[in-house]
């Protein structure tokens, strides 16, 4: 039995185990991965259980089918960051008067979401954003907001949330007399 093992973050990580996690995170069965790579399902199974090792060419083919490459696959063996402390938040500058935004997860590369905590004083509004790729999600933590999408207004109160494709001009405004707080997540 030949097993590729990589030392990372103080412990050994098996390639097969990592490939299996990556495949499952992509929602693929062994059969689907086998079809995409022109390999047999039994080979994928043996590989994931570390009963065999792939050639570099085969590993590259598998990784391409899983949407990554050797560099990213092997650079990912360092310990994953899980906790982001309040004191590590990064303020967003150049916000309109009465708007305070903080990036909640700084220093994370290749993330598919950007969560921001937005505080709006009464009457304050964010700048209007033009169309861009991705989607946006928001959850009103406190107060109420008006969400504007291509000029159409949606009223949300504490506990409400929104989701939309960012192919519309958009901004939020606090129409109330109290501060509004919103968790706003941009999704790539």
XYZ file of C-alpha atoms in Angstrom:
188
model
C 0.000 0.000 0.000
C 1.476 3.371 -1.001
C 0.002 6.411 0.695
C 0.859 10.020 0.002
C 1.095 11.795 3.304
C 1.824 15.495 3.786
C 2.947 17.047 7.042
C 1.007 20.223 7.795
C 0.149 22.241 10.907
C 1.938 19.754 13.161
C 0.130 16.602 12.027
C 0.022 14.341 9.016
C -2.791 14.630 6.515
C -3.622 11.872 4.086
C -4.175 12.912 0.483
C -7.069 10.464 0.014
C -8.927 11.837 3.009
C -8.483 15.391 1.734
C -9.652 14.433 -1.780
C -12.759 12.789 -0.321
C -13.620 15.898 1.715
C -13.103 18.075 -1.359
C -15.298 15.801 -3.498
C -18.068 15.779 -0.890
C -17.880 19.566 -0.507
C -18.551 19.812 -4.257
C -21.571 17.526 -3.911
C -20.157 14.820 -6.180
C -20.423 11.057 -5.864
C -17.411 8.853 -6.570
C -19.131 7.801 -9.797
C -19.571 11.427 -10.930
C -15.932 12.245 -10.174
C -14.838 9.110 -12.022
C -16.853 10.153 -15.089
C -15.392 13.689 -15.038
C -11.829 12.361 -14.828
C -12.165 9.302 -17.072
C -11.069 7.101 -14.155
C -12.866 4.161 -12.567
C -15.050 4.549 -9.492
C -13.056 1.775 -7.812
C -9.823 3.743 -8.367
C -11.417 6.846 -6.798
C -12.572 4.693 -3.865
C -9.105 3.172 -3.371
C -7.533 6.603 -3.632
C -9.874 8.115 -1.031
C -9.214 5.242 1.379
C -5.444 5.670 0.844
C -5.070 2.179 -0.635
C -3.372 3.607 -3.714
C -1.622 6.805 -4.750
C -2.171 8.806 -7.918
C 0.484 9.953 -10.321
C 0.957 13.720 -10.434
C -0.858 13.813 -13.801
C -3.815 11.876 -12.382
C -3.920 14.045 -9.252
C -3.925 17.178 -11.423
C -6.806 15.756 -13.493
C -8.817 14.967 -10.342
C -8.147 18.395 -8.850
C -9.161 20.129 -12.078
C -12.466 18.223 -12.003
C -12.913 19.398 -8.402
C -12.276 23.021 -9.358
C -8.817 23.503 -7.876
C -5.141 22.888 -8.645
C -2.032 21.456 -6.982
C -0.931 24.789 -5.515
C -4.241 25.453 -3.762
C -4.702 21.819 -2.771
C -1.364 21.618 -0.983
C -1.364 25.168 0.397
C -4.603 24.320 2.191
C -2.892 21.980 4.653
C -2.313 24.767 7.144
C -4.767 25.101 9.984
C -8.092 26.624 8.957
C -9.019 29.872 10.657
C -12.365 29.487 12.395
C -12.748 32.330 14.928
C -12.655 36.051 14.111
C -12.526 38.298 17.192
C -14.444 41.553 17.543
C -11.212 43.513 18.004
C -9.927 42.205 14.639
C -12.703 43.872 12.641
C -11.600 46.305 9.954
C -13.542 49.560 9.575
C -14.691 50.566 6.100
C -13.671 54.153 5.452
C -15.292 56.690 3.109
C -18.804 55.786 4.227
C -21.574 58.418 4.042
C -22.372 60.452 7.144
C -24.146 58.325 9.762
C -23.021 54.978 8.302
C -20.442 52.774 10.041
C -19.369 49.500 8.417
C -16.951 46.864 9.694
C -15.526 43.885 7.781
C -16.087 40.901 10.066
C -13.583 38.437 8.528
C -10.288 40.047 7.589
C -7.203 38.261 6.344
C -9.088 35.403 4.691
C -8.133 34.809 1.081
C -10.338 33.017 -1.440
C -13.483 33.382 0.658
C -16.754 33.352 -1.199
C -18.546 35.680 1.209
C -17.803 39.108 2.664
C -19.805 39.671 5.854
C -20.069 43.301 6.983
C -21.714 44.751 10.073
C -23.466 47.995 9.069
C -24.768 50.545 11.579
C -27.039 53.304 10.259
C -27.948 56.362 12.292
C -31.522 57.696 11.815
C -31.951 58.988 8.248
C -28.554 57.680 7.080
C -28.139 55.608 3.931
C -25.368 53.680 2.213
C -24.078 54.785 -1.168
C -25.927 53.341 -4.135
C -24.001 50.431 -5.634
C -24.174 49.655 -9.323
C -24.686 46.226 -10.811
C -22.024 43.625 -10.022
C -21.607 39.861 -9.968
C -22.792 37.746 -7.082
C -25.638 37.965 -4.620
C -26.258 39.774 -1.363
C -27.922 38.724 1.869
C -28.877 40.901 4.814
C -30.310 40.358 8.274
C -31.713 43.253 10.297
C -30.362 42.893 13.835
C -31.843 46.100 15.232
C -34.233 48.824 14.047
C -35.681 49.001 10.553
C -34.322 49.663 7.082
C -35.548 50.381 3.602
C -33.837 48.325 0.893
C -33.871 49.907 -2.575
C -33.409 47.677 -5.648
C -33.532 49.556 -8.965
C -35.647 52.212 -7.249
C -38.172 49.799 -5.705
C -38.398 50.078 -1.907
C -38.692 47.135 0.501
C -39.316 47.827 4.214
C -37.640 45.457 6.710
C -37.722 45.442 10.493
C -35.710 43.704 13.186
C -35.524 39.961 12.482
C -36.328 40.307 8.756
C -33.800 39.400 6.087
C -33.280 39.933 2.364
C -31.542 38.158 -0.498
C -31.092 39.275 -4.110
C -28.823 38.916 -7.142
C -26.652 42.018 -7.322
C -27.662 42.755 -10.910
C -29.680 45.754 -9.672
C -28.675 49.168 -8.345
C -29.012 48.905 -4.583
C -28.651 50.668 -1.249
C -30.205 50.692 2.207
C -31.572 53.563 4.270
C -32.627 53.901 7.903
C -36.096 55.524 7.804
C -36.542 55.282 11.576
C -35.765 57.506 14.532
C -33.463 54.934 16.154
C -30.186 53.353 15.085
C -30.425 50.365 12.702
C -27.901 47.499 12.669
C -27.655 45.070 9.793
C -25.503 42.044 8.956
C -24.818 42.374 5.211
C -23.169 39.505 3.343
C -21.855 39.765 -0.212
C -21.679 36.351 -1.892
C -19.352 35.746 -4.859
